[in-house]
PDB file of C-alpha atoms and ligand atoms in Angstrom:
ATOM      1  CA  MET A   1       0.000   0.000   0.000  1.00  0.00           C
ATOM      2  CA  GLY A   2       2.802   2.387   0.936  1.00  0.00           C
ATOM      3  CA  ILE A   3       4.436   1.971  -2.450  1.00  0.00           C
ATOM      4  CA  TRP A   4       1.160   2.685  -4.099  1.00  0.00           C
ATOM      5  CA  ARG A   5       0.463   5.743  -2.205  1.00  0.00           C
ATOM      6  CA  GLY A   6       3.945   7.016  -3.089  1.00  0.00           C
ATOM      7  CA  GLN A   7       3.525   6.181  -6.760  1.00  0.00           C
ATOM      8  CA  ASN A   8       0.123   7.738  -6.912  1.00  0.00           C
ATOM      9  CA  SER A   9       1.296  10.946  -5.362  1.00  0.00           C
ATOM     10  CA  VAL A  10       4.289  11.180  -7.721  1.00  0.00           C
ATOM     11  CA  HIS A  11       1.977  10.374 -10.588  1.00  0.00           C
ATOM     12  CA  SER A  12      -0.538  12.973  -9.436  1.00  0.00           C
ATOM     13  CA  THR A  13       2.210  15.569  -9.088  1.00  0.00           C
ATOM     14  CA  MET A  14       3.433  14.852 -12.607  1.00  0.00           C
ATOM     15  CA  GLN A  15      -0.099  14.989 -13.934  1.00  0.00           C
ATOM     16  CA  ALA A  16      -0.706  18.248 -12.140  1.00  0.00           C
ATOM     17  CA  ALA A  17       2.482  19.743 -13.628  1.00  0.00           C
ATOM     18  CA  ALA A  18       1.467  18.723 -17.153  1.00  0.00           C
ATOM     19  CA  THR A  19      -2.167  19.818 -16.856  1.00  0.00           C
ATOM     20  CA  PRO A  20      -3.484  23.357 -16.712  1.00  0.00           C
ATOM     21  CA  PRO A  21      -4.196  24.148 -13.044  1.00  0.00           C
ATOM     22  CA  MET A  22      -7.983  24.521 -13.266  1.00  0.00           C
ATOM     23  CA  GLU A  23      -8.615  21.611 -15.617  1.00  0.00           C
ATOM     24  CA  PRO A  24      -9.895  18.541 -13.721  1.00  0.00           C
ATOM     25  CA  MET A  25      -8.053  15.300 -14.380  1.00  0.00           C
ATOM     26  CA  PRO A  26     -10.011  13.043 -16.746  1.00  0.00           C
ATOM     27  CA  PRO A  27     -11.527  10.388 -14.498  1.00  0.00           C
ATOM     28  CA  LYS A  28     -10.425   7.464 -16.724  1.00  0.00           C
ATOM     29  CA  ILE A  29      -6.695   8.202 -16.543  1.00  0.00           C
ATOM     30  CA  ARG A  30      -5.951   7.397 -12.954  1.00  0.00           C
ATOM     31  CA  PRO A  31      -7.282   3.834 -12.745  1.00  0.00           C
ATOM     32  CA  ALA A  32      -5.760   2.919 -16.111  1.00  0.00           C
ATOM     33  CA  ALA A  33      -2.369   4.338 -15.105  1.00  0.00           C
ATOM     34  CA  ALA A  34      -2.556   2.519 -11.787  1.00  0.00           C
ATOM     35  CA  LYS A  35      -3.213  -0.775 -13.576  1.00  0.00           C
ATOM     36  CA  ILE A  36      -0.213  -0.422 -15.866  1.00  0.00           C
ATOM     37  CA  ALA A  37       2.098   0.686 -13.085  1.00  0.00           C
ATOM     38  CA  ARG A  38       1.163  -2.222 -10.772  1.00  0.00           C
ATOM     39  CA  PRO A  39       4.363  -4.265 -10.305  1.00  0.00           C
ATOM     40  CA  ALA A  40       3.924  -7.938 -11.180  1.00  0.00           C
ATOM     41  CA  THR A  41       6.039  -9.008  -8.220  1.00  0.00           C
ATOM     42  CA  MET A  42       4.161  -6.950  -5.650  1.00  0.00           C
ATOM     43  CA  ALA A  43       4.218  -8.879  -2.401  1.00  0.00           C
ATOM     44  CA  GLN A  44       0.942 -10.666  -1.857  1.00  0.00           C
ATOM     45  CA  GLN A  45      -0.247 -12.443   1.237  1.00  0.00           C
ATOM     46  CA  PRO A  46       0.427 -16.208   1.046  1.00  0.00           C
ATOM     47  CA  ALA A  47      -3.304 -16.896   1.228  1.00  0.00           C
ATOM     48  CA  GLN A  48      -3.918 -14.608  -1.759  1.00  0.00           C
ATOM     49  CA  VAL A  49      -1.145 -16.250  -3.742  1.00  0.00           C
ATOM     50  CA  ALA A  50      -2.578 -19.679  -3.018  1.00  0.00           C
ATOM     51  CA  ALA A  51      -6.144 -18.609  -3.783  1.00  0.00           C
ATOM     52  CA  SER A  52      -5.295 -17.019  -7.112  1.00  0.00           C
ATOM     53  CA  TRP A  53      -3.218 -20.060  -8.057  1.00  0.00           C
ATOM     54  CA  LEU A  54      -6.108 -22.416  -7.249  1.00  0.00           C
ATOM     55  CA  HIS A  55      -8.469 -20.194  -9.221  1.00  0.00           C
ATOM     56  CA  THR A  56      -6.523 -21.073 -12.385  1.00  0.00           C
ATOM     57  CA  ALA A  57      -7.859 -24.647 -12.234  1.00  0.00           C
ATOM     58  CA  ARG A  58      -9.130 -25.825 -15.605  1.00  0.00           C
ATOM     59  CA  PHE A  59     -10.298 -29.162 -16.938  1.00  0.00           C
ATOM     60  CA  LEU A  60      -7.418 -31.227 -18.273  1.00  0.00           C
ATOM     61  CA  THR A  61      -8.693 -34.707 -18.978  1.00  0.00           C
ATOM     62  CA  THR A  62     -10.869 -37.529 -17.771  1.00  0.00           C
ATOM     63  CA  ALA A  63     -10.274 -41.272 -17.768  1.00  0.00           C
ATOM     64  CA  PRO A  64     -12.138 -44.406 -16.722  1.00  0.00           C
ATOM     65  CA  GLU A  65      -8.947 -46.253 -15.787  1.00  0.00           C
ATOM     66  CA  LEU A  66      -5.498 -45.343 -14.590  1.00  0.00           C
ATOM     67  CA  HIS A  67      -3.764 -46.521 -17.736  1.00  0.00           C
ATOM     68  CA  PHE A  68      -5.735 -44.021 -19.823  1.00  0.00           C
ATOM     69  CA  LEU A  69      -4.316 -41.116 -17.850  1.00  0.00           C
ATOM     70  CA  PRO A  70      -1.354 -39.254 -19.305  1.00  0.00           C
ATOM     71  CA  ALA A  71       1.821 -39.670 -17.276  1.00  0.00           C
ATOM     72  CA  LEU A  72       2.762 -36.208 -16.094  1.00  0.00           C
ATOM     73  CA  ASP A  73       5.879 -34.593 -14.716  1.00  0.00           C
ATOM     74  CA  VAL A  74       4.145 -32.074 -12.474  1.00  0.00           C
ATOM     75  CA  PRO A  75       3.013 -32.719  -8.891  1.00  0.00           C
ATOM     76  CA  GLU A  76      -0.466 -34.177  -8.640  1.00  0.00           C
ATOM     77  CA  ILE A  77      -2.772 -33.735  -5.659  1.00  0.00           C
ATOM     78  CA  ALA A  78      -5.666 -36.175  -5.369  1.00  0.00           C
ATOM     79  CA  PHE A  79      -9.002 -35.532  -3.667  1.00  0.00           C
ATOM     80  CA  VAL A  80     -10.666 -38.677  -2.393  1.00  0.00           C
ATOM     81  CA  GLY A  81     -13.583 -39.464  -0.144  1.00  0.00           C
ATOM     82  CA  ARG A  82     -16.855 -41.294   0.153  1.00  0.00           C
ATOM     83  CA  SER A  83     -19.837 -40.008  -1.788  1.00  0.00           C
ATOM     84  CA  ASN A  84     -21.483 -37.033  -0.186  1.00  0.00           C
ATOM     85  CA  ALA A  85     -18.417 -36.185   1.922  1.00  0.00           C
ATOM     86  CA  GLY A  86     -18.398 -32.722   0.348  1.00  0.00           C
ATOM     87  CA  LYS A  87     -15.550 -33.293  -2.129  1.00  0.00           C
ATOM     88  CA  SER A  88     -17.055 -31.486  -5.119  1.00  0.00           C
ATOM     89  CA  THR A  89     -18.105 -28.567  -2.962  1.00  0.00           C
ATOM     90  CA  CYS A  90     -14.625 -28.408  -1.474  1.00  0.00           C
ATOM     91  CA  ILE A  91     -12.900 -28.412  -4.881  1.00  0.00           C
ATOM     92  CA  ASN A  92     -15.294 -25.783  -6.207  1.00  0.00           C
ATOM     93  CA  THR A  93     -14.787 -23.650  -3.105  1.00  0.00           C
ATOM     94  CA  LEU A  94     -10.992 -23.876  -3.179  1.00  0.00           C
ATOM     95  CA  THR A  95     -10.856 -23.066  -6.892  1.00  0.00           C
ATOM     96  CA  GLN A  96     -13.571 -20.412  -6.576  1.00  0.00           C
ATOM     97  CA  GLN A  97     -15.464 -21.996  -9.445  1.00  0.00           C
ATOM     98  CA  LYS A  98     -19.080 -23.020  -9.339  1.00  0.00           C
ATOM     99  CA  GLN A  99     -19.092 -25.961 -11.713  1.00  0.00           C
ATOM    100  CA  LEU A 100     -15.558 -27.333 -11.836  1.00  0.00           C
ATOM    101  CA  ALA A 101     -16.253 -30.473  -9.833  1.00  0.00           C
ATOM    102  CA  PHE A 102     -19.995 -30.670 -10.482  1.00  0.00           C
ATOM    103  CA  ALA A 103     -21.197 -30.548  -6.914  1.00  0.00           C
ATOM    104  CA  SER A 104     -24.717 -31.460  -7.939  1.00  0.00           C
ATOM    105  CA  ARG A 105     -23.900 -34.744  -9.630  1.00  0.00           C
ATOM    106  CA  LYS A 106     -25.601 -37.875  -8.470  1.00  0.00           C
ATOM    107  CA  PRO A 107     -23.609 -39.412  -5.619  1.00  0.00           C
ATOM    108  CA  GLY A 108     -21.744 -42.582  -6.444  1.00  0.00           C
ATOM    109  CA  ARG A 109     -22.617 -42.578 -10.106  1.00  0.00           C
ATOM    110  CA  THR A 110     -20.044 -44.404 -12.197  1.00  0.00           C
ATOM    111  CA  GLN A 111     -17.491 -41.712 -12.767  1.00  0.00           C
ATOM    112  CA  HIS A 112     -14.100 -41.100 -14.187  1.00  0.00           C
ATOM    113  CA  ILE A 113     -10.863 -39.814 -12.752  1.00  0.00           C
ATOM    114  CA  ASN A 114     -10.928 -36.105 -13.560  1.00  0.00           C
ATOM    115  CA  LEU A 115      -7.763 -34.045 -13.823  1.00  0.00           C
ATOM    116  CA  PHE A 116      -7.558 -30.261 -13.559  1.00  0.00           C
ATOM    117  CA  SER A 117      -4.486 -28.211 -14.459  1.00  0.00           C
ATOM    118  CA  LEU A 118      -3.226 -25.517 -12.146  1.00  0.00           C
ATOM    119  CA  GLY A 119      -0.834 -22.701 -12.913  1.00  0.00           C
ATOM    120  CA  LYS A 120      -0.717 -19.115 -14.006  1.00  0.00           C
ATOM    121  CA  HIS A 121       0.001 -17.676 -17.444  1.00  0.00           C
ATOM    122  CA  GLY A 122      -0.203 -20.971 -19.284  1.00  0.00           C
ATOM    123  CA  VAL A 123       2.367 -22.582 -16.998  1.00  0.00           C
ATOM    124  CA  THR A 124       0.958 -25.800 -15.614  1.00  0.00           C
ATOM    125  CA  ASP A 125       2.788 -26.401 -12.371  1.00  0.00           C
ATOM    126  CA  ALA A 126       0.460 -28.900 -10.717  1.00  0.00           C
ATOM    127  CA  VAL A 127      -2.592 -31.029 -11.303  1.00  0.00           C
ATOM    128  CA  LEU A 128      -5.631 -31.621  -9.103  1.00  0.00           C
ATOM    129  CA  THR A 129      -7.228 -35.030  -9.391  1.00  0.00           C
ATOM    130  CA  ASP A 130     -10.837 -35.648  -8.469  1.00  0.00           C
ATOM    131  CA  LEU A 131     -11.306 -39.338  -7.785  1.00  0.00           C
ATOM    132  CA  PRO A 132     -14.865 -40.645  -7.784  1.00  0.00           C
ATOM    133  CA  GLY A 133     -16.684 -40.824  -4.474  1.00  0.00           C
ATOM    134  CA  TYR A 134     -17.030 -44.316  -3.057  1.00  0.00           C
ATOM    135  CA  GLY A 135     -19.351 -46.107  -0.680  1.00  0.00           C
ATOM    136  CA  TYR A 136     -22.655 -45.077  -2.207  1.00  0.00           C
ATOM    137  CA  ALA A 137     -25.058 -47.865  -1.254  1.00  0.00           C
ATOM    138  CA  ALA A 138     -27.074 -47.816  -4.489  1.00  0.00           C
ATOM    139  CA  VAL A 139     -24.072 -48.629  -6.680  1.00  0.00           C
ATOM    140  CA  PRO A 140     -23.991 -52.258  -7.879  1.00  0.00           C
ATOM    141  CA  ARG A 141     -21.398 -54.398  -6.118  1.00  0.00           C
ATOM    142  CA  GLN A 142     -19.469 -55.041  -9.312  1.00  0.00           C
ATOM    143  CA  ASP A 143     -19.072 -51.290  -9.919  1.00  0.00           C
ATOM    144  CA  LYS A 144     -17.940 -50.771  -6.344  1.00  0.00           C
ATOM    145  CA  ILE A 145     -15.255 -53.420  -6.653  1.00  0.00           C
ATOM    146  CA  ARG A 146     -14.109 -52.068  -9.998  1.00  0.00           C
ATOM    147  CA  TRP A 147     -13.824 -48.586  -8.550  1.00  0.00           C
ATOM    148  CA  GLN A 148     -11.927 -49.704  -5.507  1.00  0.00           C
ATOM    149  CA  GLN A 149      -9.434 -51.326  -7.844  1.00  0.00           C
ATOM    150  CA  VAL A 150      -9.110 -48.215 -10.008  1.00  0.00           C
ATOM    151  CA  MET A 151      -8.618 -46.074  -6.929  1.00  0.00           C
ATOM    152  CA  ALA A 152      -6.124 -48.447  -5.320  1.00  0.00           C
ATOM    153  CA  ASN A 153      -4.196 -48.633  -8.545  1.00  0.00           C
ATOM    154  CA  TYR A 154      -4.086 -44.869  -8.819  1.00  0.00           C
ATOM    155  CA  LEU A 155      -3.100 -44.217  -5.203  1.00  0.00           C
ATOM    156  CA  VAL A 156      -0.435 -46.882  -5.063  1.00  0.00           C
ATOM    157  CA  THR A 157       1.181 -46.495  -8.464  1.00  0.00           C
ATOM    158  CA  ARG A 158       0.632 -42.952  -9.763  1.00  0.00           C
ATOM    159  CA  GLU A 159       4.224 -41.784 -10.008  1.00  0.00           C
ATOM    160  CA  ASN A 160       3.774 -38.023  -9.833  1.00  0.00           C
ATOM    161  CA  LEU A 161       1.238 -38.249  -6.991  1.00  0.00           C
ATOM    162  CA  HIS A 162       2.488 -35.704  -4.512  1.00  0.00           C
ATOM    163  CA  GLY A 163      -0.324 -35.397  -2.014  1.00  0.00           C
ATOM    164  CA  ILE A 164      -3.692 -36.821  -1.028  1.00  0.00           C
ATOM    165  CA  VAL A 165      -6.610 -34.992   0.511  1.00  0.00           C
ATOM    166  CA  LEU A 166      -8.990 -37.465   2.143  1.00  0.00           C
ATOM    167  CA  LEU A 167     -12.315 -35.787   2.843  1.00  0.00           C
ATOM    168  CA  CYS A 168     -14.462 -37.035   5.658  1.00  0.00           C
ATOM    169  CA  ASP A 169     -17.724 -35.875   7.189  1.00  0.00           C
ATOM    170  CA  PRO A 170     -16.761 -35.821  10.888  1.00  0.00           C
ATOM    171  CA  ARG A 171     -20.329 -36.587  11.927  1.00  0.00           C
ATOM    172  CA  LEU A 172     -19.863 -40.006  10.326  1.00  0.00           C
ATOM    173  CA  GLY A 173     -16.150 -40.423  10.994  1.00  0.00           C
ATOM    174  CA  LEU A 174     -13.908 -42.624   8.916  1.00  0.00           C
ATOM    175  CA  THR A 175     -15.838 -45.413   7.242  1.00  0.00           C
ATOM    176  CA  GLU A 176     -14.466 -48.863   6.558  1.00  0.00           C
ATOM    177  CA  LEU A 177     -13.551 -47.825   3.012  1.00  0.00           C
ATOM    178  CA  ASP A 178     -11.765 -44.721   4.310  1.00  0.00           C
ATOM    179  CA  GLU A 179      -9.763 -46.931   6.656  1.00  0.00           C
ATOM    180  CA  ILE A 180      -8.858 -49.302   3.827  1.00  0.00           C
ATOM    181  CA  LEU A 181      -7.722 -46.350   1.752  1.00  0.00           C
ATOM    182  CA  LEU A 182      -5.666 -44.982   4.637  1.00  0.00           C
ATOM    183  CA  GLU A 183      -3.931 -48.318   5.097  1.00  0.00           C
ATOM    184  CA  MET A 184      -3.289 -48.472   1.390  1.00  0.00           C
ATOM    185  CA  VAL A 185      -1.550 -45.106   1.228  1.00  0.00           C
ATOM    186  CA  ARG A 186       0.235 -45.304   4.589  1.00  0.00           C
ATOM    187  CA  PRO A 187       3.473 -46.758   3.162  1.00  0.00           C
ATOM    188  CA  ARG A 188       3.633 -43.935   0.626  1.00  0.00           C
ATOM    189  CA  VAL A 189       2.907 -41.326   3.323  1.00  0.00           C
ATOM    190  CA  GLU A 190       5.742 -42.781   5.366  1.00  0.00           C
ATOM    191  CA  GLN A 191       7.963 -42.358   2.320  1.00  0.00           C
ATOM    192  CA  GLY A 192       7.088 -38.667   2.026  1.00  0.00           C
ATOM    193  CA  LEU A 193       3.726 -38.485   0.221  1.00  0.00           C
ATOM    194  CA  GLU A 194       1.813 -35.501   1.593  1.00  0.00           C
ATOM    195  CA  PHE A 195      -1.484 -36.276   3.306  1.00  0.00           C
ATOM    196  CA  LEU A 196      -4.367 -34.207   4.623  1.00  0.00           C
ATOM    197  CA  LEU A 197      -7.389 -35.590   6.434  1.00  0.00           C
ATOM    198  CA  LEU A 198      -9.974 -32.882   5.839  1.00  0.00           C
ATOM    199  CA  LEU A 199     -13.031 -32.772   8.069  1.00  0.00           C
ATOM    200  CA  THR A 200     -15.785 -31.260   5.947  1.00  0.00           C
ATOM    201  CA  LYS A 201     -19.084 -29.595   6.911  1.00  0.00           C
ATOM    202  CA  ALA A 202     -17.474 -28.338  10.128  1.00  0.00           C
ATOM    203  CA  ASP A 203     -20.344 -25.847  10.430  1.00  0.00           C
ATOM    204  CA  LYS A 204     -22.496 -28.786  11.539  1.00  0.00           C
ATOM    205  CA  LEU A 205     -20.379 -29.287  14.669  1.00  0.00           C
ATOM    206  CA  THR A 206     -20.268 -27.385  17.916  1.00  0.00           C
ATOM    207  CA  ARG A 207     -16.895 -25.997  18.901  1.00  0.00           C
ATOM    208  CA  VAL A 208     -16.384 -28.845  21.398  1.00  0.00           C
ATOM    209  CA  GLU A 209     -17.329 -31.471  18.813  1.00  0.00           C
ATOM    210  CA  ALA A 210     -15.041 -29.862  16.233  1.00  0.00           C
ATOM    211  CA  ASN A 211     -12.056 -29.852  18.592  1.00  0.00           C
ATOM    212  CA  LYS A 212     -12.662 -33.470  19.514  1.00  0.00           C
ATOM    213  CA  ALA A 213     -13.028 -34.523  15.868  1.00  0.00           C
ATOM    214  CA  LEU A 214      -9.826 -32.674  15.000  1.00  0.00           C
ATOM    215  CA  SER A 215      -7.856 -34.373  17.787  1.00  0.00           C
ATOM    216  CA  ILE A 216      -8.987 -37.786  16.589  1.00  0.00           C
ATOM    217  CA  ALA A 217      -8.273 -36.886  12.965  1.00  0.00           C
ATOM    218  CA  ARG A 218      -4.724 -35.816  13.854  1.00  0.00           C
ATOM    219  CA  LEU A 219      -4.064 -39.273  15.252  1.00  0.00           C
ATOM    220  CA  GLN A 220      -5.682 -40.959  12.258  1.00  0.00           C
ATOM    221  CA  ALA A 221      -3.665 -38.848   9.830  1.00  0.00           C
ATOM    222  CA  GLY A 222      -0.415 -40.357  11.132  1.00  0.00           C
ATOM    223  CA  GLY A 223       2.391 -38.168   9.840  1.00  0.00           C
ATOM    224  CA  GLY A 224      -0.053 -36.122   7.770  1.00  0.00           C
ATOM    225  CA  HIS A 225      -2.174 -33.080   8.494  1.00  0.00           C
ATOM    226  CA  ALA A 226      -5.741 -32.780   9.761  1.00  0.00           C
ATOM    227  CA  MET A 227      -7.926 -29.704   9.311  1.00  0.00           C
ATOM    228  CA  LEU A 228     -11.499 -28.535   9.667  1.00  0.00           C
ATOM    229  CA  PHE A 229     -13.304 -27.200   6.606  1.00  0.00           C
ATOM    230  CA  SER A 230     -16.652 -25.646   5.919  1.00  0.00           C
ATOM    231  CA  ALA A 231     -17.694 -24.338   2.533  1.00  0.00           C
ATOM    232  CA  THR A 232     -20.813 -22.842   4.105  1.00  0.00           C
ATOM    233  CA  LYS A 233     -18.981 -20.892   6.806  1.00  0.00           C
ATOM    234  CA  ARG A 234     -15.871 -20.462   4.638  1.00  0.00           C
ATOM    235  CA  GLN A 235     -13.772 -22.053   7.348  1.00  0.00           C
ATOM    236  CA  GLY A 236     -10.331 -23.493   6.633  1.00  0.00           C
ATOM    237  CA  ILE A 237     -10.195 -22.252   3.040  1.00  0.00           C
ATOM    238  CA  ASP A 238      -7.023 -20.197   3.466  1.00  0.00           C
ATOM    239  CA  ASP A 239      -5.234 -22.895   5.439  1.00  0.00           C
ATOM    240  CA  VAL A 240      -6.053 -25.660   2.978  1.00  0.00           C
ATOM    241  CA  SER A 241      -5.225 -23.442  -0.016  1.00  0.00           C
ATOM    242  CA  GLN A 242      -1.848 -22.540   1.417  1.00  0.00           C
ATOM    243  CA  LEU A 243      -1.065 -26.146   2.271  1.00  0.00           C
ATOM    244  CA  LEU A 244      -1.832 -27.272  -1.290  1.00  0.00           C
ATOM    245  CA  TRP A 245       0.251 -24.432  -2.682  1.00  0.00           C
ATOM    246  CA  GLN A 246       3.163 -25.464  -0.492  1.00  0.00           C
ATOM    247  CA  TRP A 247       2.819 -29.093  -1.562  1.00  0.00           C
ATOM    248  CA  ALA A 248       3.033 -28.070  -5.199  1.00  0.00           C
ATOM    249  CA  HIS A 249       5.818 -25.533  -4.633  1.00  0.00           C
ATOM    250  CA  PRO A 250       8.068 -27.087  -1.992  1.00  0.00           C
ATOM    251  CA  ALA A 251      10.981 -24.797  -2.811  1.00  0.00           C
ATOM    252  CA  GLY A 252       8.790 -21.698  -2.986  1.00  0.00           C
ATOM    253  CA  GLY A 253       8.859 -21.582  -6.785  1.00  0.00           C
ATOM    254  CA  PRO A 254       6.826 -23.375  -9.391  1.00  0.00           C
ATOM    255  CA  ALA A 255       7.599 -27.050  -9.019  1.00  0.00           C
ATOM    256  CA  GLY A 256       8.267 -28.783 -12.308  1.00  0.00           C
ATOM    257  CA  ALA A 257       6.704 -25.866 -14.162  1.00  0.00           C
ATOM    258  CA  THR A 258       6.816 -25.798 -17.908  1.00  0.00           C
ATOM    259  CA  SER A 259       6.022 -22.771 -20.004  1.00  0.00           C
ATOM    260  CA  THR A 260       3.338 -23.331 -22.553  1.00  0.00           C
ATOM    261  CA  PRO A 261       1.705 -20.900 -24.935  1.00  0.00           C
ATOM    262  CA  GLU A 262      -1.581 -19.455 -23.751  1.00  0.00           C
ATOM    263  CA  THR A 263      -3.823 -21.160 -26.253  1.00  0.00           C
ATOM    264  CA  GLU A 264      -7.107 -22.950 -25.867  1.00  0.00           C
ATOM    265  CA  ASP A 265      -5.189 -26.177 -25.587  1.00  0.00           C
ATOM    266  CA  ASP A 266      -2.554 -25.000 -23.177  1.00  0.00           C
ATOM    267  CA  ALA A 267      -3.986 -27.063 -20.351  1.00  0.00           C
ATOM    268  CA  LEU A 268      -3.044 -30.167 -22.306  1.00  0.00           C
ATOM    269  CA  ALA A 269       0.406 -28.928 -23.233  1.00  0.00           C
ATOM    270  CA  ILE A 270       2.070 -30.140 -20.071  1.00  0.00           C
ATOM    271  CA  PRO A 271       4.891 -32.635 -19.917  1.00  0.00           C
ATOM    272  CA  VAL A 272       3.575 -36.026 -20.877  1.00  0.00           C
ATOM    273  CA  ALA A 273       6.035 -38.806 -20.194  1.00  0.00           C
ATOM    274  CA  ARG A 274       4.263 -41.379 -22.308  1.00  0.00           C
ATOM    275  CA  THR A 275       2.045 -41.065 -25.309  1.00  0.00           C
ATOM    276  CA  GLU A 276      -1.128 -42.673 -23.993  1.00  0.00           C
ATOM    277  CA  GLN A 277      -3.647 -39.915 -23.571  1.00  0.00           C
ATOM    278  CA  ALA A 278      -7.093 -40.220 -22.096  1.00  0.00           C
ATOM    279  CA  ASP A 279      -9.892 -39.670 -24.497  1.00  0.00           C
ATOM    280  CA  ALA A 280     -11.114 -36.218 -23.667  1.00  0.00           C
ATOM    281  CA  ASP A 281     -14.159 -36.918 -25.832  1.00  0.00           C
ATOM    282  CA  ASP A 282     -15.880 -38.333 -22.770  1.00  0.00           C
ATOM    283  CA  GLY A 283     -16.378 -34.736 -21.785  1.00  0.00           C
ATOM    284  CA  GLU A 284     -17.644 -33.723 -18.420  1.00  0.00           C
ATOM    285  CA  PRO A 285     -18.983 -36.294 -16.005  1.00  0.00           C
ATOM    286  CA  ALA A 286     -22.727 -36.021 -15.614  1.00  0.00           C
TER     287      ALA A 286
HETATM  288  P1  GDP B 301     -19.437 -35.190  -2.867  1.00  0.00           P
HETATM  289  O1  GDP B 301     -20.385 -36.303  -3.212  1.00  0.00           O
HETATM  290  O2  GDP B 301     -18.371 -35.643  -1.919  1.00  0.00           O
HETATM  291  O3  GDP B 301     -18.861 -34.508  -4.071  1.00  0.00           O
HETATM  292  O4  GDP B 301     -20.269 -34.118  -2.009  1.00  0.00           O
HETATM  293  P2  GDP B 301     -20.926 -32.746  -2.437  1.00  0.00           P
HETATM  294  O5  GDP B 301     -19.899 -31.691  -2.582  1.00  0.00           O
HETATM  295  O6  GDP B 301     -21.829 -32.971  -3.602  1.00  0.00           O
HETATM  296  O7  GDP B 301     -21.755 -32.410  -1.113  1.00  0.00           O
HETATM  297  C1  GDP B 301     -22.693 -33.320  -0.584  1.00  0.00           C
HETATM  298  C2  GDP B 301     -23.733 -32.537   0.219  1.00  0.00           C
HETATM  299  O8  GDP B 301     -23.102 -31.908   1.315  1.00  0.00           O
HETATM  300  C3  GDP B 301     -24.407 -31.449  -0.597  1.00  0.00           C
HETATM  301  O9  GDP B 301     -25.754 -31.388  -0.208  1.00  0.00           O
HETATM  302  C4  GDP B 301     -23.665 -30.191  -0.165  1.00  0.00           C
HETATM  303  O10 GDP B 301     -24.460 -29.030  -0.261  1.00  0.00           O
HETATM  304  C5  GDP B 301     -23.353 -30.496   1.283  1.00  0.00           C
HETATM  305  N1  GDP B 301     -22.149 -29.796   1.735  1.00  0.00           N
HETATM  306  C6  GDP B 301     -20.953 -29.760   1.131  1.00  0.00           C
HETATM  307  N2  GDP B 301     -20.096 -28.989   1.827  1.00  0.00           N
HETATM  308  C7  GDP B 301     -20.766 -28.522   2.895  1.00  0.00           C
HETATM  309  C8  GDP B 301     -20.420 -27.684   4.004  1.00  0.00           C
HETATM  310  O11 GDP B 301     -19.293 -27.166   4.147  1.00  0.00           O
HETATM  311  N3  GDP B 301     -21.377 -27.458   4.937  1.00  0.00           N
HETATM  312  C9  GDP B 301     -22.631 -28.001   4.835  1.00  0.00           C
HETATM  313  N4  GDP B 301     -23.502 -27.731   5.808  1.00  0.00           N
HETATM  314  N5  GDP B 301     -22.999 -28.768   3.804  1.00  0.00           N
HETATM  315  C10 GDP B 301     -22.086 -29.046   2.846  1.00  0.00           C
END
């Protein structure tokens, strides 16, 4: 702010010197000049940096199976959780986009793995993965088993997987499938994979209940993090955003970033280590 005030006053002084004394300054000049003069590197609050980075999220690709996904060289952060845990709402809230993760879709419907690119100015420096919700009772057993296999495969073998956010409604606690998933990823977490157990819909808890749920979640998260989140009350948004930013930028700069031209297709123009590419024709999940 101080810099701005200084610049504005210098600017105003220069304008005043160049303009006849009684002539009022044209109203359009000042905002336009301020926009141009704004330094690109102006220090922003970490929460702002993280929020504006997450806001760049755009659809990258979708795939029914792991082997259809492109192999990528940028850090990937996966969102997982049982149906109705609040995953879509959380992704939409963090990215400040209403439809990105389709919060209104039918829970448990057979879905694909959806990837979203993140990064400013056509530079994809991370990917968000939305894994289908599990545990929806109405899904046929065969579909459930198939999905557990797809998910297990992804979580255990995805090479560029950098972090996992497991979303859980604390009123229900961890379900059996959550526990299985936790056990599955534990070895990778012990080897350095980032992990966050995110307690959603925290607005539904009293303060005492929230504190208790958080204490339990910290134990369950092992070496990972545990946080409270509420899209409704906008609780935890800054903390989660900053954590994800840090995961993707461990050294403070863009991790594995690659410059790509800002074209319609720039979201796809990220490093692909093998040629298999998911068929984007599937479009958006219903
Ligand atoms: P998903 O199946 O995990 O993607 O869950 P959704 O994001 O579709 O959310 C499931 C339900 O929980 C919807 O009715 C949401 O409106 C609701 N929900 C999601 N987040 C919150 C929250 O922070 N607070 C409350 N009270 N409800 C939420």
